[in-house]
C-alpha cells in the first residue's frame, strides 16, 4: 500500500475497532503500567473515555499459588471489557493463571512479552521471552488453549537491534490464535532510552492481518495520528503521558476535554480518596505518593521543594491532600499571573 493510500485510510481515533469476538469503543488504549494502572486509575481513565484499559501485569505463578498482590491486581468494577495482563515464563503457570483470571471476570487476557525490567527478564519472562521464540510460542499456545476468551500479546520490536523478531513472533502468534498484538517501538536493550521507532512497527503490520496497536512515546494528538500513519496500526496505546492525568487517553480519543480549574482539583481529590479506599489508609497514603508527585510536577512544576516534600512525606491523609490542593491552586494562580503579564 502506498503512503498516500495509507494516509487516506487512516482510522479516526474516536472510531470503534474490533478484535474477533469483541469490539472496543475507540482506538486509544491505556498502557498497562505496574504500580500505576491499578483499579482506581483504570476506573478514572475508563470514565473519561479511554477505549480500552489493561491491568498492571499479574505474575502468573503468584496468582496460581495465591501469593503476593496478584489478586488485588485482578480486581475490576465497572470496566468492560476487563483486560488482564499476565506475565510468566512457564506455560503451565500461564495456563493456570489464565483460567483463574477468566473464572474471575476477565474478558481478555494479554500476555506480557515486553517488560524490560531485570527482575522480570532475569526470570526469563517479559521481553526475555523474545530471545527464545519457540519457548514464547509454547506459552502463547498454552494460554490460548486454557481459556475461551480472547488472548492478546504485547511485546517490543525484539531483544536488541540485531534480533528484531517481533514480525516473526507475531506471525506465529497469529497462527496460534492470538487476536491482537501491541508493539512498543523499542527493543528491550533500549529500555526507555531514545525515541520509539514508529516506522519499525510497520514490519509487524506487514506480517500479520491481526488488529495491531502501536505504542511508544505517544503524548499528543499529533503523536497519535503520526504513529498510526507510520506504523499502519489500528489503534494507539499511551502510557507515561497519562501519569498525572488519568483522563488523557480519553482526551486523545476525543471523548472528553481535559478538566481544568476546580474540576481538575475535584478529580484529583477523588483519585486520592479512591486509592485510600482501594488499598486501605496506611498503604493507600504510601501508594498515592507517586501520583501526587506527578500531579505536582504537571500542574505546579515551580512548587518550592520543601512544600512538595511535605506533601509527599505526610503520613496523615488529610494533611497530604490539603497540602496537595493548596500547591495546585498556587500553581494555577502562578500560571494565570504569567498569562496576564
Ligand atoms: C512505570 C511503568 C510500568 C510499566 N508496567 C508495565 C506492565 O506491567 N506491563 C507491560 O506490558 N508494560 C508495562 N510498561 C510499559 C508500558 O506499557 C509501555 O509499553 C511503555 O511505557 C511505552 O509507552 P509510553 O511511551 O506511552 O509510556 C510499564 C511502563 C512504565 C513506565
GROMACS .gro file of C-alpha atoms and ligand atoms in nm:
model
  372
    1UNK     CA    1   0.000   0.000   0.000
    2UNK     CA    2   0.148   0.339  -0.092
    3UNK     CA    3   0.179   0.609   0.169
    4UNK     CA    4  -0.086   0.821   0.001
    5UNK     CA    5  -0.340   0.540   0.015
    6UNK     CA    6  -0.247   0.462   0.368
    7UNK     CA    7  -0.299   0.823   0.470
    8UNK     CA    8  -0.643   0.822   0.310
    9UNK     CA    9  -0.740   0.516   0.510
   10UNK     CA   10  -0.605   0.638   0.840
   11UNK     CA   11  -0.852   0.532   1.109
   12UNK     CA   12  -1.010   0.800   1.327
   13UNK     CA   13  -0.906   0.770   1.690
   14UNK     CA   14  -1.263   0.814   1.812
   15UNK     CA   15  -1.400   0.531   1.597
   16UNK     CA   16  -1.457   0.184   1.743
   17UNK     CA   17  -1.239  -0.108   1.649
   18UNK     CA   18  -1.279  -0.479   1.694
   19UNK     CA   19  -1.091  -0.798   1.753
   20UNK     CA   20  -1.252  -1.128   1.668
   21UNK     CA   21  -1.542  -1.164   1.907
   22UNK     CA   22  -1.520  -0.825   2.077
   23UNK     CA   23  -1.532  -0.454   1.997
   24UNK     CA   24  -1.375  -0.154   2.168
   25UNK     CA   25  -1.532   0.189   2.184
   26UNK     CA   26  -1.236   0.383   2.040
   27UNK     CA   27  -0.874   0.343   1.935
   28UNK     CA   28  -0.686   0.484   2.233
   29UNK     CA   29  -0.566   0.222   2.479
   30UNK     CA   30  -0.428   0.300   2.824
   31UNK     CA   31  -0.098   0.108   2.861
   32UNK     CA   32  -0.059  -0.144   3.140
   33UNK     CA   33   0.181   0.008   3.395
   34UNK     CA   34   0.286  -0.176   3.709
   35UNK     CA   35   0.239   0.043   4.013
   36UNK     CA   36   0.028   0.290   3.814
   37UNK     CA   37  -0.273   0.140   3.636
   38UNK     CA   38  -0.438  -0.009   3.941
   39UNK     CA   39  -0.816  -0.023   3.965
   40UNK     CA   40  -0.867   0.341   4.078
   41UNK     CA   41  -0.653   0.473   3.792
   42UNK     CA   42  -0.821   0.249   3.535
   43UNK     CA   43  -1.166   0.345   3.660
   44UNK     CA   44  -1.087   0.713   3.608
   45UNK     CA   45  -0.931   0.653   3.267
   46UNK     CA   46  -1.235   0.449   3.167
   47UNK     CA   47  -1.481   0.709   3.293
   48UNK     CA   48  -1.303   0.977   3.089
   49UNK     CA   49  -1.327   0.768   2.774
   50UNK     CA   50  -1.018   0.551   2.718
   51UNK     CA   51  -1.109   0.292   2.454
   52UNK     CA   52  -0.955   0.006   2.648
   53UNK     CA   53  -0.764  -0.019   2.975
   54UNK     CA   54  -0.534  -0.300   3.089
   55UNK     CA   55  -0.446  -0.416   3.440
   56UNK     CA   56  -0.095  -0.399   3.575
   57UNK     CA   57   0.085  -0.721   3.489
   58UNK     CA   58  -0.011  -1.008   3.713
   59UNK     CA   59   0.260  -1.266   3.785
   60UNK     CA   60   0.106  -1.594   3.669
   61UNK     CA   61   0.274  -1.824   3.918
   62UNK     CA   62   0.193  -1.593   4.210
   63UNK     CA   63  -0.168  -1.576   4.106
   64UNK     CA   64  -0.193  -1.952   4.070
   65UNK     CA   65  -0.023  -2.002   4.407
   66UNK     CA   66  -0.236  -1.737   4.574
   67UNK     CA   67   0.065  -1.525   4.667
   68UNK     CA   68   0.157  -1.157   4.672
   69UNK     CA   69  -0.063  -0.880   4.547
   70UNK     CA   70  -0.182  -1.065   4.235
   71UNK     CA   71  -0.543  -1.087   4.346
   72UNK     CA   72  -0.567  -0.711   4.404
   73UNK     CA   73  -0.434  -0.657   4.052
   74UNK     CA   74  -0.708  -0.876   3.913
   75UNK     CA   75  -0.994  -0.675   4.061
   76UNK     CA   76  -1.245  -0.493   3.847
   77UNK     CA   77  -1.559  -0.291   3.898
   78UNK     CA   78  -1.742  -0.113   3.622
   79UNK     CA   79  -1.497  -0.157   3.334
   80UNK     CA   80  -1.596  -0.359   3.027
   81UNK     CA   81  -1.409  -0.532   2.879
   82UNK     CA   82  -1.186  -0.631   3.168
   83UNK     CA   83  -0.844  -0.694   3.016
   84UNK     CA   84  -0.599  -0.872   3.247
   85UNK     CA   85  -0.230  -0.886   3.166
   86UNK     CA   86  -0.035  -1.194   3.269
   87UNK     CA   87   0.342  -1.236   3.290
   88UNK     CA   88   0.533  -1.556   3.335
   89UNK     CA   89   0.788  -1.794   3.194
   90UNK     CA   90   0.623  -2.131   3.230
   91UNK     CA   91   0.341  -2.247   3.008
   92UNK     CA   92   0.182  -2.439   3.293
   93UNK     CA   93   0.150  -2.135   3.522
   94UNK     CA   94   0.037  -1.910   3.240
   95UNK     CA   95  -0.243  -2.154   3.160
   96UNK     CA   96  -0.343  -2.187   3.526
   97UNK     CA   97  -0.342  -1.811   3.579
   98UNK     CA   98  -0.540  -1.753   3.260
   99UNK     CA   99  -0.808  -1.992   3.384
  100UNK     CA  100  -0.821  -1.816   3.721
  101UNK     CA  101  -0.845  -1.474   3.556
  102UNK     CA  102  -1.117  -1.589   3.319
  103UNK     CA  103  -1.303  -1.750   3.608
  104UNK     CA  104  -1.288  -1.422   3.796
  105UNK     CA  105  -1.431  -1.194   3.534
  106UNK     CA  106  -1.154  -1.131   3.279
  107UNK     CA  107  -1.291  -1.072   2.928
  108UNK     CA  108  -0.949  -1.063   2.759
  109UNK     CA  109  -0.606  -1.198   2.862
  110UNK     CA  110  -0.300  -1.006   2.747
  111UNK     CA  111   0.041  -1.176   2.756
  112UNK     CA  112   0.331  -0.955   2.863
  113UNK     CA  113   0.632  -1.006   2.641
  114UNK     CA  114   0.755  -0.650   2.661
  115UNK     CA  115   0.863  -0.573   3.014
  116UNK     CA  116   1.236  -0.494   3.019
  117UNK     CA  117   1.282  -0.496   3.399
  118UNK     CA  118   1.572  -0.717   3.512
  119UNK     CA  119   1.355  -0.854   3.791
  120UNK     CA  120   1.122  -0.980   3.519
  121UNK     CA  121   1.365  -1.066   3.237
  122UNK     CA  122   1.605  -1.220   3.493
  123UNK     CA  123   1.323  -1.469   3.547
  124UNK     CA  124   1.305  -1.511   3.166
  125UNK     CA  125   0.963  -1.359   3.138
  126UNK     CA  126   0.860  -1.021   2.992
  127UNK     CA  127   1.078  -0.925   2.695
  128UNK     CA  128   1.327  -1.205   2.769
  129UNK     CA  129   1.077  -1.439   2.604
  130UNK     CA  130   1.154  -1.271   2.273
  131UNK     CA  131   1.503  -1.428   2.286
  132UNK     CA  132   1.350  -1.772   2.260
  133UNK     CA  133   1.057  -1.763   2.017
  134UNK     CA  134   0.990  -2.138   2.045
  135UNK     CA  135   0.951  -2.109   2.419
  136UNK     CA  136   0.743  -1.791   2.378
  137UNK     CA  137   0.513  -1.981   2.144
  138UNK     CA  138   0.468  -2.265   2.389
  139UNK     CA  139   0.346  -2.010   2.646
  140UNK     CA  140   0.114  -1.849   2.395
  141UNK     CA  141  -0.031  -2.181   2.286
  142UNK     CA  142  -0.088  -2.296   2.644
  143UNK     CA  143  -0.263  -1.971   2.734
  144UNK     CA  144  -0.484  -1.972   2.425
  145UNK     CA  145  -0.576  -2.337   2.487
  146UNK     CA  146  -0.659  -2.274   2.853
  147UNK     CA  147  -0.940  -2.023   2.802
  148UNK     CA  148  -1.224  -1.948   2.565
  149UNK     CA  149  -1.186  -1.569   2.589
  150UNK     CA  150  -0.960  -1.372   2.351
  151UNK     CA  151  -0.586  -1.374   2.423
  152UNK     CA  152  -0.370  -1.085   2.304
  153UNK     CA  153   0.004  -1.021   2.306
  154UNK     CA  154   0.217  -0.718   2.394
  155UNK     CA  155   0.583  -0.710   2.300
  156UNK     CA  156   0.873  -0.494   2.187
  157UNK     CA  157   1.048  -0.486   1.849
  158UNK     CA  158   1.293  -0.750   1.967
  159UNK     CA  159   1.561  -0.809   2.228
  160UNK     CA  160   1.818  -0.582   2.064
  161UNK     CA  161   1.881  -0.424   1.726
  162UNK     CA  162   2.030  -0.743   1.587
  163UNK     CA  163   1.725  -0.950   1.678
  164UNK     CA  164   1.419  -0.753   1.573
  165UNK     CA  165   1.198  -1.062   1.563
  166UNK     CA  166   0.860  -0.909   1.652
  167UNK     CA  167   0.723  -0.978   1.298
  168UNK     CA  168   0.821  -1.346   1.319
  169UNK     CA  169   0.674  -1.389   1.667
  170UNK     CA  170   0.358  -1.201   1.568
  171UNK     CA  171   0.312  -1.427   1.263
  172UNK     CA  172   0.350  -1.740   1.473
  173UNK     CA  173   0.127  -1.594   1.746
  174UNK     CA  174  -0.145  -1.521   1.492
  175UNK     CA  175  -0.134  -1.884   1.378
  176UNK     CA  176  -0.156  -1.991   1.743
  177UNK     CA  177  -0.480  -1.799   1.794
  178UNK     CA  178  -0.368  -1.462   1.934
  179UNK     CA  179  -0.633  -1.200   1.849
  180UNK     CA  180  -0.443  -0.869   1.875
  181UNK     CA  181  -0.081  -0.758   1.901
  182UNK     CA  182   0.060  -0.446   2.065
  183UNK     CA  183   0.411  -0.333   1.977
  184UNK     CA  184   0.620  -0.090   2.180
  185UNK     CA  185   0.857   0.055   1.920
  186UNK     CA  186   1.177  -0.010   2.114
  187UNK     CA  187   1.399  -0.312   2.173
  188UNK     CA  188   1.445  -0.449   2.520
  189UNK     CA  189   1.803  -0.324   2.528
  190UNK     CA  190   1.679   0.029   2.470
  191UNK     CA  191   1.472   0.012   2.788
  192UNK     CA  192   1.307   0.357   2.765
  193UNK     CA  193   1.600   0.539   2.604
  194UNK     CA  194   1.585   0.740   2.282
  195UNK     CA  195   1.277   0.765   2.065
  196UNK     CA  196   1.037   0.482   1.994
  197UNK     CA  197   1.071   0.375   1.629
  198UNK     CA  198   0.720   0.409   1.489
  199UNK     CA  199   0.827   0.310   1.136
  200UNK     CA  200   0.973  -0.020   1.256
  201UNK     CA  201   0.630  -0.126   1.385
  202UNK     CA  202   0.516  -0.141   1.021
  203UNK     CA  203   0.713  -0.465   0.972
  204UNK     CA  204   0.465  -0.627   1.211
  205UNK     CA  205   0.176  -0.470   1.021
  206UNK     CA  206   0.308  -0.632   0.706
  207UNK     CA  207   0.350  -0.969   0.877
  208UNK     CA  208   0.001  -1.019   1.020
  209UNK     CA  209  -0.357  -0.927   0.949
  210UNK     CA  210  -0.444  -0.915   1.320
  211UNK     CA  211  -0.557  -0.589   1.480
  212UNK     CA  212  -0.238  -0.403   1.570
  213UNK     CA  213  -0.182  -0.147   1.845
  214UNK     CA  214   0.121   0.085   1.823
  215UNK     CA  215   0.290   0.209   2.139
  216UNK     CA  216   0.580   0.427   2.249
  217UNK     CA  217   0.608   0.798   2.320
  218UNK     CA  218   0.252   0.890   2.225
  219UNK     CA  219   0.182   1.209   2.417
  220UNK     CA  220  -0.014   1.443   2.191
  221UNK     CA  221  -0.290   1.410   1.934
  222UNK     CA  222  -0.029   1.472   1.664
  223UNK     CA  223   0.179   1.183   1.801
  224UNK     CA  224  -0.126   0.956   1.798
  225UNK     CA  225  -0.208   1.043   1.437
  226UNK     CA  226   0.154   1.013   1.329
  227UNK     CA  227   0.214   0.672   1.490
  228UNK     CA  228  -0.097   0.536   1.314
  229UNK     CA  229   0.023   0.675   0.984
  230UNK     CA  230   0.379   0.548   1.014
  231UNK     CA  231   0.304   0.207   1.161
  232UNK     CA  232  -0.018   0.122   0.979
  233UNK     CA  233  -0.165   0.019   1.318
  234UNK     CA  234  -0.536   0.015   1.401
  235UNK     CA  235  -0.505   0.177   1.744
  236UNK     CA  236  -0.258   0.354   1.971
  237UNK     CA  237  -0.152   0.283   2.328
  238UNK     CA  238  -0.036   0.558   2.561
  239UNK     CA  239   0.132   0.512   2.899
  240UNK     CA  240   0.362   0.763   3.067
  241UNK     CA  241   0.178   1.058   2.913
  242UNK     CA  242  -0.117   0.962   3.135
  243UNK     CA  243   0.078   0.978   3.460
  244UNK     CA  244  -0.065   1.275   3.650
  245UNK     CA  245  -0.362   1.292   3.412
  246UNK     CA  246  -0.573   0.975   3.414
  247UNK     CA  247  -0.816   1.144   3.175
  248UNK     CA  248  -0.556   1.182   2.899
  249UNK     CA  249  -0.635   0.870   2.694
  250UNK     CA  250  -0.997   0.991   2.680
  251UNK     CA  251  -0.880   1.334   2.566
  252UNK     CA  252  -0.672   1.179   2.283
  253UNK     CA  253  -0.976   0.974   2.182
  254UNK     CA  254  -1.187   1.292   2.162
  255UNK     CA  255  -1.418   1.152   2.433
  256UNK     CA  256  -1.367   1.434   2.685
  257UNK     CA  257  -1.196   1.765   2.743
  258UNK     CA  258  -0.915   1.777   2.997
  259UNK     CA  259  -1.062   1.900   3.326
  260UNK     CA  260  -0.938   2.241   3.438
  261UNK     CA  261  -0.952   2.460   3.746
  262UNK     CA  262  -1.182   2.333   4.021
  263UNK     CA  263  -1.298   2.038   3.807
  264UNK     CA  264  -0.938   1.916   3.790
  265UNK     CA  265  -0.890   1.954   4.165
  266UNK     CA  266  -1.210   1.757   4.218
  267UNK     CA  267  -1.088   1.466   4.004
  268UNK     CA  268  -0.751   1.465   4.177
  269UNK     CA  269  -0.921   1.462   4.522
  270UNK     CA  270  -1.147   1.182   4.407
  271UNK     CA  271  -0.850   0.984   4.277
  272UNK     CA  272  -0.683   1.020   4.617
  273UNK     CA  273  -0.995   0.901   4.800
  274UNK     CA  274  -1.030   0.607   4.560
  275UNK     CA  275  -0.674   0.496   4.633
  276UNK     CA  276  -0.730   0.516   5.009
  277UNK     CA  277  -1.047   0.311   4.976
  278UNK     CA  278  -0.879   0.054   4.750
  279UNK     CA  279  -0.557  -0.003   4.948
  280UNK     CA  280  -0.668   0.092   5.297
  281UNK     CA  281  -0.549   0.405   5.474
  282UNK     CA  282  -0.184   0.331   5.551
  283UNK     CA  283  -0.085   0.157   5.226
  284UNK     CA  284  -0.307   0.398   5.033
  285UNK     CA  285  -0.122   0.705   5.164
  286UNK     CA  286   0.211   0.549   5.067
  287UNK     CA  287   0.095   0.422   4.729
  288UNK     CA  288  -0.067   0.754   4.639
  289UNK     CA  289   0.258   0.949   4.677
  290UNK     CA  290   0.386   0.879   4.326
  291UNK     CA  291   0.056   1.003   4.180
  292UNK     CA  292   0.064   1.317   4.395
  293UNK     CA  293   0.420   1.374   4.274
  294UNK     CA  294   0.306   1.352   3.912
  295UNK     CA  295   0.016   1.590   3.976
  296UNK     CA  296   0.256   1.840   4.130
  297UNK     CA  297   0.512   1.804   3.851
  298UNK     CA  298   0.242   1.857   3.590
  299UNK     CA  299   0.031   2.131   3.743
  300UNK     CA  300   0.261   2.308   3.989
  301UNK     CA  301   0.606   2.248   3.840
  302UNK     CA  302   0.753   2.552   4.014
  303UNK     CA  303   0.635   2.447   4.360
  304UNK     CA  304   0.906   2.505   4.623
  305UNK     CA  305   1.089   2.179   4.704
  306UNK     CA  306   1.010   2.190   5.075
  307UNK     CA  307   0.634   2.219   5.012
  308UNK     CA  308   0.640   1.933   4.763
  309UNK     CA  309   0.842   1.723   5.007
  310UNK     CA  310   0.599   1.790   5.289
  311UNK     CA  311   0.307   1.667   5.076
  312UNK     CA  312   0.498   1.360   4.967
  313UNK     CA  313   0.611   1.263   5.315
  314UNK     CA  314   0.288   1.338   5.502
  315UNK     CA  315   0.160   1.032   5.685
  316UNK     CA  316  -0.180   1.186   5.757
  317UNK     CA  317  -0.408   1.159   5.456
  318UNK     CA  318  -0.592   1.483   5.525
  319UNK     CA  319  -0.266   1.677   5.555
  320UNK     CA  320  -0.136   1.523   5.231
  321UNK     CA  321  -0.449   1.608   5.035
  322UNK     CA  322  -0.494   1.960   5.167
  323UNK     CA  323  -0.121   2.033   5.111
  324UNK     CA  324  -0.151   1.900   4.756
  325UNK     CA  325  -0.461   2.104   4.672
  326UNK     CA  326  -0.300   2.419   4.811
  327UNK     CA  327   0.009   2.364   4.597
  328UNK     CA  328  -0.201   2.300   4.287
  329UNK     CA  329  -0.414   2.613   4.348
  330UNK     CA  330  -0.097   2.819   4.391
  331UNK     CA  331   0.036   2.659   4.072
  332UNK     CA  332  -0.274   2.769   3.882
  333UNK     CA  333  -0.254   3.121   4.019
  334UNK     CA  334   0.109   3.141   3.907
  335UNK     CA  335   0.013   3.026   3.555
  336UNK     CA  336  -0.273   3.283   3.542
  337UNK     CA  337  -0.033   3.560   3.651
  338UNK     CA  338   0.216   3.463   3.378
  339UNK     CA  339  -0.061   3.462   3.116
  340UNK     CA  340  -0.190   3.803   3.228
  341UNK     CA  341   0.158   3.960   3.221
  342LIG     C1  342   0.601   0.253   3.544
  342LIG     C2  343   0.579   0.163   3.427
  342LIG     C3  344   0.528   0.036   3.445
  342LIG     C4  345   0.504  -0.049   3.336
  342LIG     N1  346   0.447  -0.171   3.358
  342LIG     C5  347   0.414  -0.249   3.251
  342LIG     C6  348   0.340  -0.369   3.269
  342LIG     O1  349   0.300  -0.405   3.381
  342LIG     N2  350   0.312  -0.442   3.158
  342LIG     C7  351   0.352  -0.404   3.032
  342LIG     O2  352   0.325  -0.473   2.934
  342LIG     N3  353   0.419  -0.289   3.013
  342LIG     C8  354   0.449  -0.211   3.120
  342LIG     N4  355   0.510  -0.091   3.097
  342LIG     C9  356   0.536  -0.047   2.959
  342LIG    C10  357   0.418   0.036   2.906
  342LIG     O3  358   0.302  -0.043   2.895
  342LIG    C11  359   0.451   0.098   2.768
  342LIG     O4  360   0.476  -0.007   2.678
  342LIG    C12  361   0.572   0.190   2.772
  342LIG     O5  362   0.567   0.277   2.884
  342LIG    C13  363   0.582   0.273   2.643
  342LIG     O6  364   0.468   0.354   2.626
  342LIG     P1  365   0.471   0.513   2.661
  342LIG     O7  366   0.588   0.572   2.588
  342LIG     O8  367   0.339   0.564   2.614
  342LIG     O9  368   0.490   0.524   2.810
  342LIG    C14  369   0.536  -0.007   3.206
  342LIG    C15  370   0.590   0.121   3.187
  342LIG    C16  371   0.610   0.206   3.293
  342LIG    C17  372   0.667   0.344   3.270
   0.00000   0.00000   0.00000
